[in-house]
Short mmCIF file of C-alpha atoms in Angstrom, two decimals:
data_model
loop_
_atom_site.label_atom_id
_atom_site.label_comp_id
_atom_site.label_asym_id
_atom_site.label_seq_id
_atom_site.Cartn_x
_atom_site.Cartn_y
_atom_site.Cartn_z
CA MET A 9 -2.60 64.31 42.15
CA LYS A 10 0.03 63.05 44.70
CA ARG A 11 -0.47 66.16 46.59
CA LEU A 12 -4.20 65.72 47.45
CA ALA A 13 -3.25 62.39 48.48
CA LEU A 14 -0.81 62.94 50.74
CA THR A 15 -3.12 66.05 52.36
CA VAL A 16 -6.31 63.40 52.58
CA ALA A 17 -3.98 61.16 54.28
CA PHE A 18 -2.43 63.90 56.56
CA ALA A 19 -6.17 64.47 56.94
CA ALA A 20 -7.10 61.08 57.74
CA PHE A 21 -4.35 60.47 60.00
CA THR A 22 -4.43 64.19 62.44
CA ALA A 23 -8.18 63.00 62.46
CA LEU A 24 -7.73 59.76 64.36
CA PRO A 25 -8.60 61.20 67.88
CA ALA A 26 -11.40 62.59 67.16
CA VAL A 27 -12.86 59.60 65.33
CA ALA A 28 -11.53 58.22 68.00
CA CYS A 29 -13.64 59.52 70.79
CA GLU A 30 -16.45 61.34 68.88
CA GLY A 31 -15.67 65.37 68.82
CA ILE A 32 -13.50 64.77 71.89
CA HIS A 33 -10.01 67.50 71.25
CA ILE A 34 -7.69 67.54 74.07
CA HIS A 35 -5.68 71.12 73.81
CA ASP A 36 -2.81 72.01 76.56
CA ALA A 37 -2.50 68.76 78.67
CA TYR A 38 1.15 68.30 80.60
CA ALA A 39 2.33 66.15 83.74
CA ARG A 40 3.69 67.22 86.11
CA ALA A 41 6.08 65.33 89.83
CA SER A 42 6.63 68.20 92.56
CA THR A 43 9.93 66.70 92.47
CA ALA A 44 11.73 63.28 91.37
CA MET A 45 11.37 61.11 95.15
CA SER A 46 7.43 61.90 94.26
CA GLN A 47 5.27 58.26 94.69
CA SER A 48 2.51 61.07 93.31
CA GLY A 49 1.87 62.78 89.96
CA ALA A 50 -0.52 65.14 88.02
CA ALA A 51 -1.94 65.26 84.74
CA PHE A 52 -4.14 68.58 83.26
CA MET A 53 -5.32 69.68 80.14
CA GLN A 54 -8.36 71.34 78.43
CA ILE A 55 -11.31 69.08 77.42
CA ILE A 56 -12.83 70.25 74.37
CA ASN A 57 -16.73 68.68 73.72
CA HIS A 58 -17.29 69.62 69.57
CA GLY A 59 -19.88 67.69 69.66
CA THR A 60 -23.64 67.71 69.99
CA VAL A 61 -24.42 65.74 73.08
CA ASP A 62 -22.80 65.65 75.94
CA ARG A 63 -19.48 63.64 76.95
CA ARG A 64 -18.86 62.34 80.19
CA LEU A 65 -14.76 60.75 81.38
CA ILE A 66 -15.13 58.62 83.45
CA GLY A 67 -12.15 57.20 83.81
CA ALA A 68 -7.96 56.88 82.82
CA ARG A 69 -5.49 54.95 82.71
CA SER A 70 -1.41 54.95 82.25
CA ASP A 71 1.67 52.57 83.10
CA ILE A 72 2.91 55.36 84.06
CA ALA A 73 1.91 55.11 87.54
CA GLU A 74 -0.49 51.84 89.73
CA ARG A 75 -3.62 54.01 89.51
CA VAL A 76 -4.96 56.83 87.70
CA GLU A 77 -8.34 58.50 88.99
CA LEU A 78 -10.05 61.14 88.68
CA HIS A 79 -10.00 64.37 91.46
CA THR A 80 -10.70 67.66 92.39
CA HIS A 81 -10.10 69.87 95.06
CA ILE A 82 -12.86 70.74 97.94
CA GLU A 83 -13.37 72.87 100.64
CA ASP A 84 -14.69 70.99 103.62
CA ALA A 85 -16.18 72.63 106.63
CA ALA A 86 -12.74 73.62 108.55
CA GLY A 87 -11.69 75.39 105.05
CA VAL A 88 -9.32 73.39 104.83
CA MET A 89 -8.53 71.96 101.03
CA ARG A 90 -8.53 68.44 100.13
CA MET A 91 -7.99 65.85 97.07
CA VAL A 92 -10.78 64.25 97.14
CA GLU A 93 -11.67 61.01 93.78
CA VAL A 94 -14.55 61.42 91.21
CA GLU A 95 -15.86 58.91 90.95
CA GLU A 96 -19.19 59.65 88.55
CA GLY A 97 -16.55 61.32 86.55
CA PHE A 98 -16.67 64.67 85.02
CA VAL A 99 -18.72 65.68 81.91
CA ILE A 100 -17.70 67.66 78.75
CA PRO A 101 -20.55 69.88 77.85
CA ALA A 102 -22.24 69.81 74.37
CA ASP A 103 -20.11 72.30 72.44
CA GLY A 104 -18.21 73.06 75.76
CA GLU A 105 -15.07 72.44 77.35
CA HIS A 106 -14.00 71.25 80.77
CA LEU A 107 -11.00 71.90 82.58
CA LEU A 108 -8.40 70.09 85.00
CA ALA A 109 -5.99 72.72 86.08
CA ARG A 110 -3.92 72.73 89.26
CA GLY A 111 -6.06 73.47 92.45
CA GLY A 112 -8.94 71.85 90.90
CA ASP A 113 -9.93 68.79 88.74
CA HIS A 114 -6.84 66.75 87.19
CA ILE A 115 -6.18 62.72 86.33
CA MET A 116 -4.66 61.77 89.55
CA PHE A 117 -1.68 58.95 88.83
CA LEU A 118 -1.26 57.19 93.09
CA GLY A 119 2.18 55.22 92.88
CA LEU A 120 4.09 56.75 90.44
CA THR A 121 5.85 53.79 88.47
CA ARG A 122 8.97 55.45 87.32
CA PRO A 123 10.35 59.80 87.85
CA MET A 124 8.73 62.51 85.66
CA GLN A 125 11.28 63.83 84.70
CA GLN A 126 11.22 67.41 82.17
CA GLY A 127 10.57 66.44 78.95
CA ASP A 128 9.20 62.98 79.44
CA GLU A 129 6.10 62.24 76.91
CA ILE A 130 3.76 59.01 78.57
CA THR A 131 0.92 57.64 77.43
CA VAL A 132 -2.88 58.35 78.72
CA THR A 133 -5.36 56.59 77.87
CA LEU A 134 -8.94 58.94 78.07
CA ILE A 135 -11.93 56.38 79.02
CA PHE A 136 -15.48 57.51 78.54
CA GLU A 137 -19.13 56.91 79.97
CA GLU A 138 -19.87 56.40 75.87
CA GLY A 139 -17.83 53.80 76.04
CA ASP A 140 -14.90 55.15 73.70
CA ASP A 141 -11.21 55.40 74.87
CA MET A 142 -8.70 58.45 73.41
CA ASP A 143 -4.84 57.69 74.04
CA ILE A 144 -3.11 61.17 74.06
CA VAL A 145 0.54 61.81 74.36
CA ILE A 146 1.13 64.17 77.42
CA PRO A 147 4.42 66.00 78.23
CA VAL A 148 5.85 66.18 81.46
CA ASP A 149 6.30 69.64 82.42
CA LEU A 150 7.97 70.15 85.92
CA GLU A 151 8.97 74.22 84.83
CA ARG A 152 5.09 75.59 84.11
CA MET A 153 4.23 78.37 87.08
CA PRO A 154 0.90 77.16 88.62
CA ALA A 155 -2.58 79.52 87.34
CA ALA A 156 -3.46 81.84 89.51
CA HIS A 157 -6.10 80.13 91.26
CA GLY A 158 -2.70 78.28 92.96
CA ASP A 159 -1.15 75.24 93.34
CA HIS A 160 -1.68 71.76 96.12
CA SER A 161 1.35 70.90 94.25
CA HIS A 162 -0.12 67.01 93.83
CA GLY A 163 3.23 65.28 93.32
CA GLN A 164 4.01 65.74 96.80
CA SER A 165 4.18 62.89 98.86
CA HIS A 166 2.47 63.56 102.94
CA GLY A 167 4.38 60.36 104.29
CA HIS A 168 0.48 58.66 103.99
CA SER A 169 -2.03 55.59 101.75
CA HIS A 170 -2.77 57.92 99.03
CA GLY A 171 -6.60 57.35 99.85
CA HIS A 172 -9.79 59.60 98.63
CA SER A 173 -8.74 62.26 101.15
CA HIS A 174 -6.19 64.03 101.36
CA ASP A 175 -4.87 67.27 103.64
CA HIS A 176 -2.95 69.66 102.06
CA SER A 177 -2.79 71.84 104.69
CA HIS A 178 0.47 70.62 106.68
CA GLY A 179 0.79 74.51 107.25
CA HIS A 180 3.61 75.47 103.81
CA SER A 181 2.61 77.39 101.29
CA HIS A 182 1.60 76.30 97.45
CA ASN A 183 3.59 78.43 95.16
#
């Protein structure tokens, strides 16, 4: 009987994020900044929707930064990749997923309130259009190599204000 009670208690504890945001699960989340002196950083993850209706991530918040925004990269008419805010958010399709990855969609931390150091953990609240918020703890992983699609060094301070457009074509390579 004690074993059953522990099993039920463990299942209830581990199911809390799913209950807090119906059917949504987060996989392989990590955050990074490009240098210790960076004024910005980013978080990446796979958002999985096990539900039967589409969900929309419309924002995020964290005490790691003064501002937290949803961003993506787009190519402008001159072929330059620019980072822009996605005010409408990201749709996570029913029984599907949405990937937040380097060089693509991501959560951007602007005006870091403290350095992001290897092994630190940051708490981020994901805000969904349907009124659900989901708190997650994301490890800082400064050593993870970028995916094959490349990296646009989110945490680099470019010496300009962080409005809604960022030019990442400063003549240096993005490893």
